Coordinates of N, CA and C and ligand atoms in Angstrom, one line a residue:
M521 N 115.9 214.2 50.0 CA 116.4 215.2 48.6 C 117.0 215.8 49.1
I522 N 117.9 216.3 47.9 CA 118.8 216.9 48.6 C 119.1 218.2 47.5
N523 N 118.9 219.3 48.4 CA 120.1 220.1 47.3 C 120.8 220.7 46.9
L524 N 121.1 221.1 45.4 CA 122.4 221.6 44.8 C 121.9 223.1 44.3
D525 N 123.2 223.3 45.1 CA 122.5 224.4 44.6 C 124.2 225.8 43.9
K526 N 124.6 226.8 43.1 CA 125.3 226.6 42.2 C 127.3 227.4 42.7
S527 N 126.9 227.5 43.8 CA 128.4 228.0 45.2 C 128.7 226.0 45.2
R528 N 128.0 225.1 45.4 CA 128.9 223.5 45.5 C 129.6 223.7 44.2
L529 N 129.0 223.9 42.5 CA 129.8 223.1 41.4 C 131.1 223.1 42.1
V530 N 132.0 221.5 41.5 CA 133.6 222.0 41.7 C 134.1 221.7 40.5
G531 N 133.0 220.9 39.3 CA 133.8 220.1 37.6 C 132.9 219.8 37.2
K532 N 132.9 220.5 35.9 CA 131.4 220.3 34.8 C 132.4 218.9 33.5
G533 N 131.4 218.9 32.8 CA 132.3 218.0 32.3 C 131.0 218.9 30.7
L534 N 130.8 217.5 30.0 CA 130.2 217.7 28.8 C 128.5 217.3 29.0
H535 N 128.8 216.7 30.6 CA 127.6 215.9 30.1 C 126.9 215.6 31.8
R536 N 128.1 216.1 33.0 CA 127.4 216.1 33.7 C 128.5 217.2 34.7
E537 N 127.5 217.6 35.7 CA 127.7 218.1 36.5 C 128.5 218.1 38.3
V538 N 129.0 218.7 38.9 CA 128.8 217.9 39.8 C 129.6 218.7 40.7
Y539 N 128.9 218.0 41.5 CA 128.7 219.3 42.6 C 129.2 218.4 44.4
R540 N 129.9 219.2 45.5 CA 130.1 218.9 46.3 C 129.6 218.1 46.7
H541 N 128.8 217.4 48.1 CA 128.0 217.3 48.8 C 127.5 217.8 49.8
P542 N 126.7 218.3 49.8 CA 126.2 219.9 51.5 C 126.3 218.8 52.4
E543 N 126.7 217.3 52.5 CA 126.3 216.8 54.3 C 127.7 216.2 54.7
N544 N 128.3 216.5 53.1 CA 129.7 215.6 53.7 C 130.4 215.7 52.7
N545 N 131.6 216.3 53.4 CA 132.6 217.4 52.7 C 133.7 215.9 52.0
N546 N 134.0 215.0 51.7 CA 134.4 214.1 51.0 C 134.3 213.7 50.8
L547 N 132.6 213.5 49.5 CA 131.1 213.6 48.6 C 131.7 214.2 47.6
C548 N 130.8 214.2 46.2 CA 130.2 214.5 45.2 C 129.3 213.4 45.2
I549 N 128.4 215.1 44.0 CA 127.5 213.8 43.5 C 127.0 214.7 42.3
K550 N 127.0 213.8 41.3 CA 127.2 213.7 39.9 C 125.9 213.7 38.8
V551 N 125.0 215.0 38.7 CA 124.2 215.1 37.6 C 124.6 215.0 36.0
V552 N 123.5 214.0 35.7 CA 123.2 214.7 33.5 C 122.5 215.9 34.2
V553 N 123.5 216.6 32.8 CA 122.6 217.3 33.0 C 122.1 218.5 31.6
H554 N 123.6 217.0 30.2 CA 123.3 217.4 28.8 C 123.2 215.5 28.5
G555 N 122.3 215.3 27.2 CA 122.2 214.3 27.0 C 121.3 212.7 27.6
N556 N 121.5 211.8 27.5 CA 121.3 210.3 28.3 C 121.9 209.7 29.0
A557 N 121.6 209.1 30.5 CA 122.1 209.0 31.6 C 122.8 207.2 31.4
D558 N 122.4 206.8 29.6 CA 122.6 205.6 29.1 C 124.4 205.8 30.2
E559 N 125.2 206.9 29.8 CA 127.0 206.5 30.3 C 126.8 205.8 32.1
S560 N 126.4 206.8 32.0 CA 126.3 206.5 33.8 C 125.5 204.8 34.3
R561 N 124.7 204.6 33.2 CA 123.9 203.1 33.7 C 125.5 202.3 33.5
R562 N 125.8 202.5 32.3 CA 127.5 201.5 32.0 C 127.9 201.9 33.9
E563 N 128.6 203.2 34.2 CA 129.0 202.8 34.5 C 129.0 202.6 35.7
K564 N 128.3 202.4 36.3 CA 127.6 201.7 37.6 C 127.2 200.7 37.9
E565 N 127.3 199.7 36.2 CA 127.4 198.2 36.4 C 129.3 197.9 36.1
Y566 N 129.7 198.3 36.2 CA 130.6 198.0 35.8 C 131.8 198.5 36.7
Y567 N 130.8 199.1 38.1 CA 131.1 199.3 39.5 C 130.4 198.6 39.9
R568 N 130.5 198.3 39.5 CA 129.5 197.1 40.4 C 130.3 195.0 40.3
L569 N 130.8 195.2 39.5 CA 131.9 194.2 38.7 C 133.0 194.0 39.8
L570 N 133.4 195.3 39.8 CA 134.9 195.7 40.1 C 134.4 195.6 42.6
E571 N 133.1 196.3 41.9 CA 132.4 195.6 43.5 C 133.0 194.4 44.6
K572 N 132.0 193.7 42.9 CA 132.1 192.0 43.8 C 133.5 191.6 43.5
R573 N 134.9 192.0 42.8 CA 136.8 191.9 42.0 C 136.7 191.0 43.2
R574 N 135.8 193.2 44.7 CA 136.5 193.4 45.7 C 138.4 193.8 45.7
I575 N 138.1 194.9 44.2 CA 139.1 195.8 44.0 C 140.4 196.8 45.1
V576 N 141.1 197.8 45.5 CA 141.7 198.7 45.9 C 141.3 199.0 45.3
W577 N 140.7 200.1 46.6 CA 140.1 201.3 45.3 C 141.5 202.7 45.9
G578 N 142.3 202.3 45.1 CA 143.4 203.7 45.5 C 143.0 204.2 44.0
M579 N 142.7 204.1 42.7 CA 143.0 205.2 42.2 C 141.7 205.4 41.7
I580 N 140.9 204.7 41.9 CA 139.3 205.2 41.1 C 137.9 206.0 42.4
P581 N 138.0 207.0 42.3 CA 136.8 206.9 43.1 C 135.9 206.5 43.7
R582 N 135.6 205.6 44.9 CA 134.8 205.1 45.0 C 133.7 205.2 45.4
Y583 N 131.9 204.8 44.3 CA 130.4 205.0 44.4 C 129.5 204.9 45.2
H584 N 128.7 205.8 46.3 CA 128.5 204.9 46.9 C 126.5 205.7 46.1
G585 N 126.1 205.1 45.7 CA 124.8 204.5 45.6 C 124.3 206.2 44.7
D586 N 123.3 206.2 44.4 CA 122.0 207.1 44.4 C 121.2 208.5 44.3
V587 N 121.6 209.1 44.9 CA 120.4 210.3 45.8 C 119.3 210.7 44.5
E588 N 118.6 211.1 45.2 CA 117.6 212.7 44.1 C 118.5 213.4 45.1
T589 N 117.8 214.7 43.8 CA 118.2 216.2 45.0 C 117.5 217.0 43.2
N590 N 117.8 218.5 43.7 CA 116.6 219.2 42.8 C 116.7 219.2 41.6
L591 N 118.7 218.8 41.4 CA 118.6 218.7 40.4 C 118.2 217.6 38.7
G592 N 116.9 216.3 39.8 CA 117.3 214.7 39.2 C 118.1 213.5 39.1
P593 N 118.0 213.7 39.7 CA 119.0 211.3 39.6 C 119.6 212.1 40.2
G594 N 120.9 212.4 41.2 CA 122.7 211.8 40.9 C 123.0 211.2 41.4
S595 N 124.3 210.5 41.5 CA 125.8 209.5 42.0 C 126.5 210.0 42.9
V596 N 126.4 209.6 43.9 CA 127.3 209.9 44.1 C 129.0 209.4 44.1
F597 N 129.9 210.1 44.6 CA 131.4 208.4 44.7 C 132.2 209.7 46.0
D598 N 133.4 209.1 46.0 CA 134.7 210.1 46.8 C 135.0 211.7 46.1
L599 N 135.0 212.0 46.3 CA 135.7 213.5 46.4 C 137.1 213.7 46.2
V600 N 138.4 214.0 45.0 CA 138.8 213.7 45.5 C 140.1 215.0 46.0
L601 N 140.6 215.2 46.7 CA 140.8 216.7 47.5 C 142.2 216.3 47.4
D602 N 142.7 217.7 47.2 CA 144.6 217.6 48.0 C 144.7 217.6 49.6
Y603 N 146.1 217.6 50.0 CA 146.2 217.6 51.3 C 145.6 218.5 52.6
N604 N 145.5 219.6 51.1 CA 145.5 220.8 52.3 C 143.2 221.6 51.9
G605 N 142.6 220.4 51.1 CA 141.2 219.8 51.5 C 141.2 220.9 49.8
A606 N 142.1 221.4 49.3 CA 141.5 221.2 48.2 C 141.1 220.3 46.7
V607 N 139.4 220.6 46.4 CA 139.4 220.1 45.3 C 140.4 219.5 44.7
S608 N 141.2 218.8 44.4 CA 142.3 218.7 43.0 C 142.4 219.3 42.1
K609 N 143.5 218.7 40.9 CA 143.3 219.7 39.7 C 143.4 217.9 38.6
T610 N 142.4 218.8 37.8 CA 143.1 217.6 36.7 C 144.1 217.6 36.0
L611 N 144.6 216.2 35.4 CA 145.7 215.9 34.3 C 146.1 217.9 33.4
G612 N 145.0 217.6 32.9 CA 144.9 219.1 32.0 C 145.1 220.2 32.3
Y613 N 145.6 220.1 33.7 CA 146.0 221.5 34.1 C 146.7 222.1 34.2
Y614 N 147.5 220.1 34.3 CA 149.1 220.5 34.9 C 149.4 220.4 33.0
L615 N 148.8 219.8 32.6 CA 149.6 219.4 31.3 C 149.8 221.3 30.2
S616 N 148.3 222.0 30.6 CA 148.3 223.0 30.4 C 149.1 224.3 30.4
S617 N 150.3 223.6 30.8 CA 151.8 224.8 30.5 C 153.7 224.7 31.1
N618 N 153.6 224.5 30.0 CA 154.8 223.8 30.2 C 155.2 223.5 31.1
E619 N 155.7 225.1 31.9 CA 156.5 224.9 33.1 C 155.7 224.5 34.4
R620 N 154.0 225.0 34.4 CA 153.2 223.6 35.4 C 154.1 222.4 35.0
T621 N 153.9 221.6 34.1 CA 155.1 220.3 33.5 C 156.6 220.2 34.6
R622 N 156.7 221.2 34.1 CA 158.0 221.3 34.4 C 158.8 221.2 35.8
E623 N 157.6 222.1 36.4 CA 157.4 221.8 38.0 C 157.2 220.8 38.5
Y624 N 156.3 220.0 38.4 CA 156.3 218.9 38.7 C 157.2 218.1 37.8
Y625 N 157.5 218.0 37.1 CA 157.2 217.2 36.4 C 158.3 215.2 37.3
S626 N 158.9 215.1 37.7 CA 159.0 213.7 38.5 C 157.5 213.6 38.9
C627 N 156.9 213.7 40.1 CA 156.0 214.0 40.1 C 154.9 212.7 39.4
L628 N 154.7 213.8 38.2 CA 153.7 213.2 37.4 C 154.2 212.3 36.9
S629 N 154.9 212.2 36.7 CA 156.2 211.2 35.8 C 155.8 210.5 36.9
N630 N 156.3 209.9 38.0 CA 155.5 208.7 38.3 C 153.9 208.1 38.2
A631 N 153.5 209.9 38.9 CA 151.7 209.4 39.3 C 151.8 208.7 37.8
L632 N 152.1 208.8 36.5 CA 151.4 207.7 35.4 C 151.5 206.7 35.7
D633 N 153.1 207.2 35.9 CA 153.1 204.6 35.8 C 152.6 204.0 36.7
L634 N 152.3 205.2 38.4 CA 151.6 204.0 38.8 C 150.5 204.0 38.3
L635 N 149.6 204.8 37.1 CA 148.2 204.7 37.6 C 148.4 203.4 36.5
K636 N 149.7 203.4 35.6 CA 149.1 202.6 34.2 C 149.6 201.1 35.4
H637 N 149.5 201.5 35.8 CA 149.8 199.7 36.7 C 148.9 199.2 37.7
Y638 N 148.5 200.1 37.8 CA 147.0 200.0 39.0 C 146.1 199.6 38.0
L639 N 146.1 199.9 36.4 CA 144.7 199.5 36.2 C 145.3 197.8 35.8
L640 N 146.4 197.9 35.6 CA 146.6 196.0 34.9 C 146.6 195.6 36.0
Q641 N 147.0 195.7 37.5 CA 147.3 194.7 37.8 C 145.8 194.9 38.5
H642 N 144.5 195.3 38.7 CA 143.9 195.5 38.8 C 142.5 195.1 37.9
R643 N 142.4 195.6 36.8 CA 141.7 194.7 35.0 C 141.5 196.3 35.3
I644 N 141.4 197.0 35.5 CA 140.3 198.1 35.2 C 140.2 198.6 34.2
I645 N 139.3 198.2 32.9 CA 139.2 198.9 31.6 C 138.2 200.1 31.9
T646 N 139.4 201.2 30.6 CA 138.6 202.1 31.0 C 137.5 202.6 29.3
M647 N 136.7 203.2 28.8 CA 136.7 203.5 27.6 C 137.8 204.3 27.3
T648 N 138.1 206.3 26.6 CA 138.4 207.4 26.6 C 139.7 207.5 27.4
L649 N 140.5 207.3 27.6 CA 141.4 208.4 29.0 C 141.4 209.7 28.4
K650 N 141.4 210.2 29.3 CA 141.9 211.8 28.7 C 142.1 212.0 29.6
P651 N 143.1 213.0 29.5 CA 143.9 214.2 31.0 C 142.4 215.5 31.5
K652 N 141.2 215.5 31.1 CA 140.3 216.7 31.4 C 139.7 214.8 32.9
N653 N 139.9 213.7 32.6 CA 138.7 213.0 33.5 C 140.1 211.8 34.3
I654 N 141.2 212.6 34.7 CA 142.1 211.9 35.4 C 142.6 213.5 36.4
V655 N 142.0 213.1 37.8 CA 142.3 214.3 38.3 C 144.1 213.1 39.5
C656 N 144.9 214.9 40.1 CA 145.6 214.6 39.8 C 145.2 215.3 42.0
Q657 N 145.6 213.9 43.0 CA 146.2 215.1 44.0 C 147.4 214.3 44.8
R658 N 147.6 215.9 45.2 CA 148.4 216.4 45.2 C 148.6 215.9 47.1
M659 N 149.9 215.2 47.5 CA 149.6 214.4 49.5 C 150.8 216.2 49.8
A660 N 150.5 215.6 50.7 CA 151.6 215.8 52.5 C 153.0 215.4 51.6
S661 N 153.8 215.4 51.2 CA 154.8 214.4 50.1 C 155.5 214.9 49.7
G662 N 154.3 216.0 48.6 CA 154.9 216.3 47.3 C 154.2 215.7 46.3
K663 N 154.1 214.5 46.7 CA 153.5 213.9 45.3 C 152.3 213.5 44.9
F664 N 152.2 212.5 44.2 CA 150.1 212.7 43.5 C 150.2 210.8 43.2
R665 N 149.0 211.9 43.7 CA 147.9 210.1 43.2 C 147.2 210.5 41.8
L666 N 147.2 209.6 41.3 CA 146.0 209.9 40.4 C 144.8 209.4 40.8
F667 N 143.7 210.1 40.4 CA 142.7 208.6 39.7 C 141.6 209.6 38.5
V668 N 140.8 208.1 38.1 CA 140.8 207.8 37.1 C 139.3 208.6 37.3
V669 N 138.4 209.2 36.6 CA 137.3 210.3 37.9 C 135.7 209.8 36.7
D670 N 136.3 209.4 35.5 CA 135.1 209.4 34.1 C 135.1 208.2 33.2
N671 N 134.6 207.9 32.3 CA 134.6 207.0 31.3 C 135.5 205.3 31.9
I672 N 134.7 204.7 33.7 CA 135.6 203.2 34.2 C 134.8 202.5 32.5
G673 N 135.1 201.4 33.0 CA 134.5 200.1 32.1 C 134.5 200.1 30.7
N674 N 133.9 199.0 30.5 CA 133.8 198.6 28.9 C 132.8 198.9 27.4
S675 N 132.4 199.7 26.8 CA 131.7 199.2 26.1 C 131.2 198.4 24.7
D676 N 132.6 197.9 24.6 CA 132.3 196.3 23.9 C 131.4 195.6 24.2
F677 N 130.6 195.3 22.3 CA 128.7 194.6 23.0 C 129.2 193.7 23.5
I678 N 130.1 192.9 22.6 CA 130.8 191.3 23.8 C 131.4 191.8 24.8
P679 N 131.6 192.6 26.5 CA 132.1 193.5 26.9 C 133.4 191.3 26.9
I680 N 134.6 190.8 26.6 CA 134.8 189.4 26.5 C 136.2 189.4 27.8
C681 N 136.6 191.2 27.5 CA 137.8 191.4 28.5 C 137.2 191.5 30.3
N682 N 136.8 191.3 30.3 CA 136.1 191.7 31.2 C 136.2 189.9 32.1
Y683 N 136.3 189.5 31.3 CA 136.1 188.2 32.1 C 137.6 187.5 31.5
S684 N 138.6 187.9 31.2 CA 139.4 187.4 30.1 C 139.9 188.3 30.7
S685 N 140.9 188.0 32.1 CA 141.9 188.7 32.2 C 143.6 188.8 31.0
Y686 N 143.8 187.9 30.2 CA 144.8 188.6 29.3 C 144.3 189.2 28.5
L687 N 142.9 189.0 27.6 CA 142.3 190.3 27.2 C 142.7 191.9 27.3
A688 N 143.0 191.1 29.0 CA 141.5 192.6 30.2 C 143.0 192.9 30.1
K689 N 145.1 193.2 29.9 CA 146.1 193.2 30.2 C 145.7 194.0 29.0
K690 N 145.9 193.5 27.1 CA 145.9 193.7 26.2 C 145.4 195.2 26.1
K691 N 144.6 195.1 26.1 CA 143.5 196.0 25.9 C 143.5 197.1 26.9
I692 N 143.8 196.8 28.2 CA 144.4 198.7 29.3 C 145.5 198.6 28.3
L693 N 146.7 198.2 27.9 CA 147.9 198.2 27.6 C 147.7 199.5 26.0
R694 N 146.5 198.6 24.7 CA 146.2 199.8 24.2 C 145.3 200.4 23.9
K695 N 145.1 201.3 24.9 CA 144.7 201.7 26.0 C 145.1 202.9 26.0
W696 N 146.0 202.5 26.8 CA 147.5 203.8 27.5 C 148.4 204.3 25.8
Q697 N 148.8 203.3 25.5 CA 149.5 203.9 23.8 C 148.2 204.7 24.0
H698 N 147.0 204.4 22.9 CA 146.3 205.9 22.7 C 146.3 206.8 23.5
F699 N 146.2 206.5 24.2 CA 145.7 207.6 25.1 C 147.5 209.2 25.7
E700 N 148.3 208.1 25.5 CA 149.9 208.8 25.0 C 150.2 210.0 23.9
H701 N 149.5 208.4 22.7 CA 149.9 209.6 21.5 C 148.9 211.1 22.0
R702 N 147.3 210.5 22.1 CA 147.0 211.9 22.5 C 147.3 212.9 22.9
M703 N 148.0 212.6 24.5 CA 148.7 213.4 24.6 C 149.8 214.2 24.0
L704 N 150.4 214.0 23.1 CA 150.7 214.1 22.8 C 151.1 215.4 21.3
D705 N 149.6 214.6 20.9 CA 149.6 216.0 20.3 C 148.6 217.0 20.5
A706 N 147.9 216.2 21.3 CA 147.1 217.7 22.2 C 148.1 219.0 23.0
Y707 N 149.1 218.7 22.8 CA 149.9 219.3 23.9 C 151.2 219.5 22.7
E708 N 151.0 219.4 22.1 CA 152.7 219.2 20.9 C 153.2 220.3 21.3
L709 N 153.5 220.6 21.7 CA 154.6 221.9 22.5 C 154.5 222.2 23.6
N710 N 154.5 221.1 24.2 CA 154.6 220.8 25.9 C 155.8 219.4 26.1
H711 N 157.2 220.6 26.1 CA 158.7 219.6 25.8 C 158.8 218.6 26.7
A712 N 158.6 219.1 28.3 CA 158.4 218.8 29.2 C 157.3 217.4 29.4
L713 N 156.5 217.5 28.6 CA 155.4 216.4 28.7 C 156.1 215.4 27.7
H714 N 156.7 215.8 26.4 CA 158.0 214.9 25.2 C 158.1 214.0 25.9
K715 N 159.0 214.5 27.2 CA 160.6 213.8 26.8 C 160.2 212.8 27.9
M716 N 158.8 213.5 29.4 CA 158.1 212.6 30.2 C 157.6 211.4 29.2
L717 N 157.5 211.3 27.9 CA 156.7 209.7 27.8 C 157.6 209.2 27.2
T718 N 158.1 209.8 26.6 CA 159.3 209.3 25.9 C 160.5 208.1 26.2
T719 N 160.7 209.1 27.5 CA 160.7 208.3 28.9 C 160.7 206.9 29.4
T720 N 158.5 207.4 29.7 CA 158.4 206.4 30.3 C 158.1 205.0 29.4
H721 N 158.0 205.7 27.6 CA 157.5 204.6 27.3 C 159.1 203.6 27.1
S722 N 159.8 203.8 27.6 CA 161.0 202.8 27.4 C 160.5 201.7 28.7
H723 N 160.2 202.1 30.0 CA 160.0 201.3 31.0 C 158.1 200.1 30.2
S724 N 157.5 200.3 29.8 CA 156.1 200.3 29.4 C 157.2 199.1 28.4
K725 N 157.6 199.8 28.0 CA 158.6 197.7 26.8 C 158.2 197.0 27.3
H726 N 159.0 197.6 29.0 CA 159.7 196.0 29.6 C 158.7 196.0 30.0
H727 N 157.2 196.8 30.2 CA 156.0 196.3 31.1 C 155.6 195.0 29.9
D728 N 155.1 195.7 28.6 CA 154.7 194.8 28.0 C 154.9 193.8 27.4
G729 N 156.0 193.5 28.0 CA 156.9 191.9 27.9 C 156.3 190.8 28.9
N730 N 156.4 191.3 30.2 CA 155.7 190.2 30.7 C 153.8 189.7 30.6
Ligands
ATP1325 N1 135.8 212.1 42.3 C1 136.1 213.3 41.6 N2 136.9 214.4 42.6 C2 137.1 215.1 41.7 N3 136.5 216.4 41.2 C3 136.1 215.4 39.8 C4 135.3 214.2 40.8 N4 134.5 213.5 39.6 C5 134.9 214.9 38.5 N5 135.7 216.3 39.1 C6 135.8 217.5 38.1 O1 134.0 216.9 37.7 C7 134.8 217.7 36.0 C8 134.1 216.9 35.1 O2 132.9 215.4 36.0 P1 133.2 215.0 34.7 O3 134.2 214.0 33.9 O4 132.4 213.2 35.5 O5 132.0 215.2 34.4 P2 131.2 214.7 32.6 O6 130.6 215.3 30.9 O7 131.2 213.0 32.3 O8 132.4 214.6 31.0 P3 132.9 214.7 30.0 O9 132.9 215.5 29.1 O10 134.3 214.0 29.1 O11 131.5 213.3 29.4 C9 136.2 216.2 36.2 O12 136.2 217.0 34.8 C10 136.8 217.3 37.9 O13 137.4 218.2 36.8
MG1326 MG1 133.9 214.0 32.2

């Protein structure tokens, strides 16, 4: 049984709390605090599918199984850390101030493009993509690597996209487009973001045709 206390809390969503693993600084433990564990179950099933496909775990944290904690059952994942050991901040953080987006403009823009192509290349389906569910790992070079930390998997009743590459790619592109539109709405006054997404969009058109 692993003991988690608030001092180790590194993140919190609507459903889960994320704690730094007491025995390993590179891992985190997620516990469901609100609602039921259905989402987590689906996530685990999807992770199993990705394990079977032997994908490269470049931009989603690896899942390391479950543990018992004083707060109930927990799931263990890689904790995304910046080069200096600090827990990486979310994309939402980098978009929440125009100055910050401007400061990191080209790195964020490249990293978003790389994430999109990573998801396409490995046929990784996500449910709704949100800036609070993407963390931006800052590297010593100044570049970012983005990780999708939540909402991975397919909630379709008949998840045919898990078996058809063609349909999976179409779905990933559609999800990505919705993600961009939602960001433009949510950060309406962030001009740097607007510029970034309209520029990236011309790349996406090129890739859509492939
Ligand atoms: N592997 C990770 N590495 C670093 N930070 C993480 C990681 N996983 C989650 N976090 C942080 O913890 C927060 C909450 O985690 P998560 O999104 O899994 O919880 P949730 O309750 O399922 O979220 P939601 O409200 O979107 O349903 C994230 O927004 C992020 O800031
Ligand atoms: Mg979340």
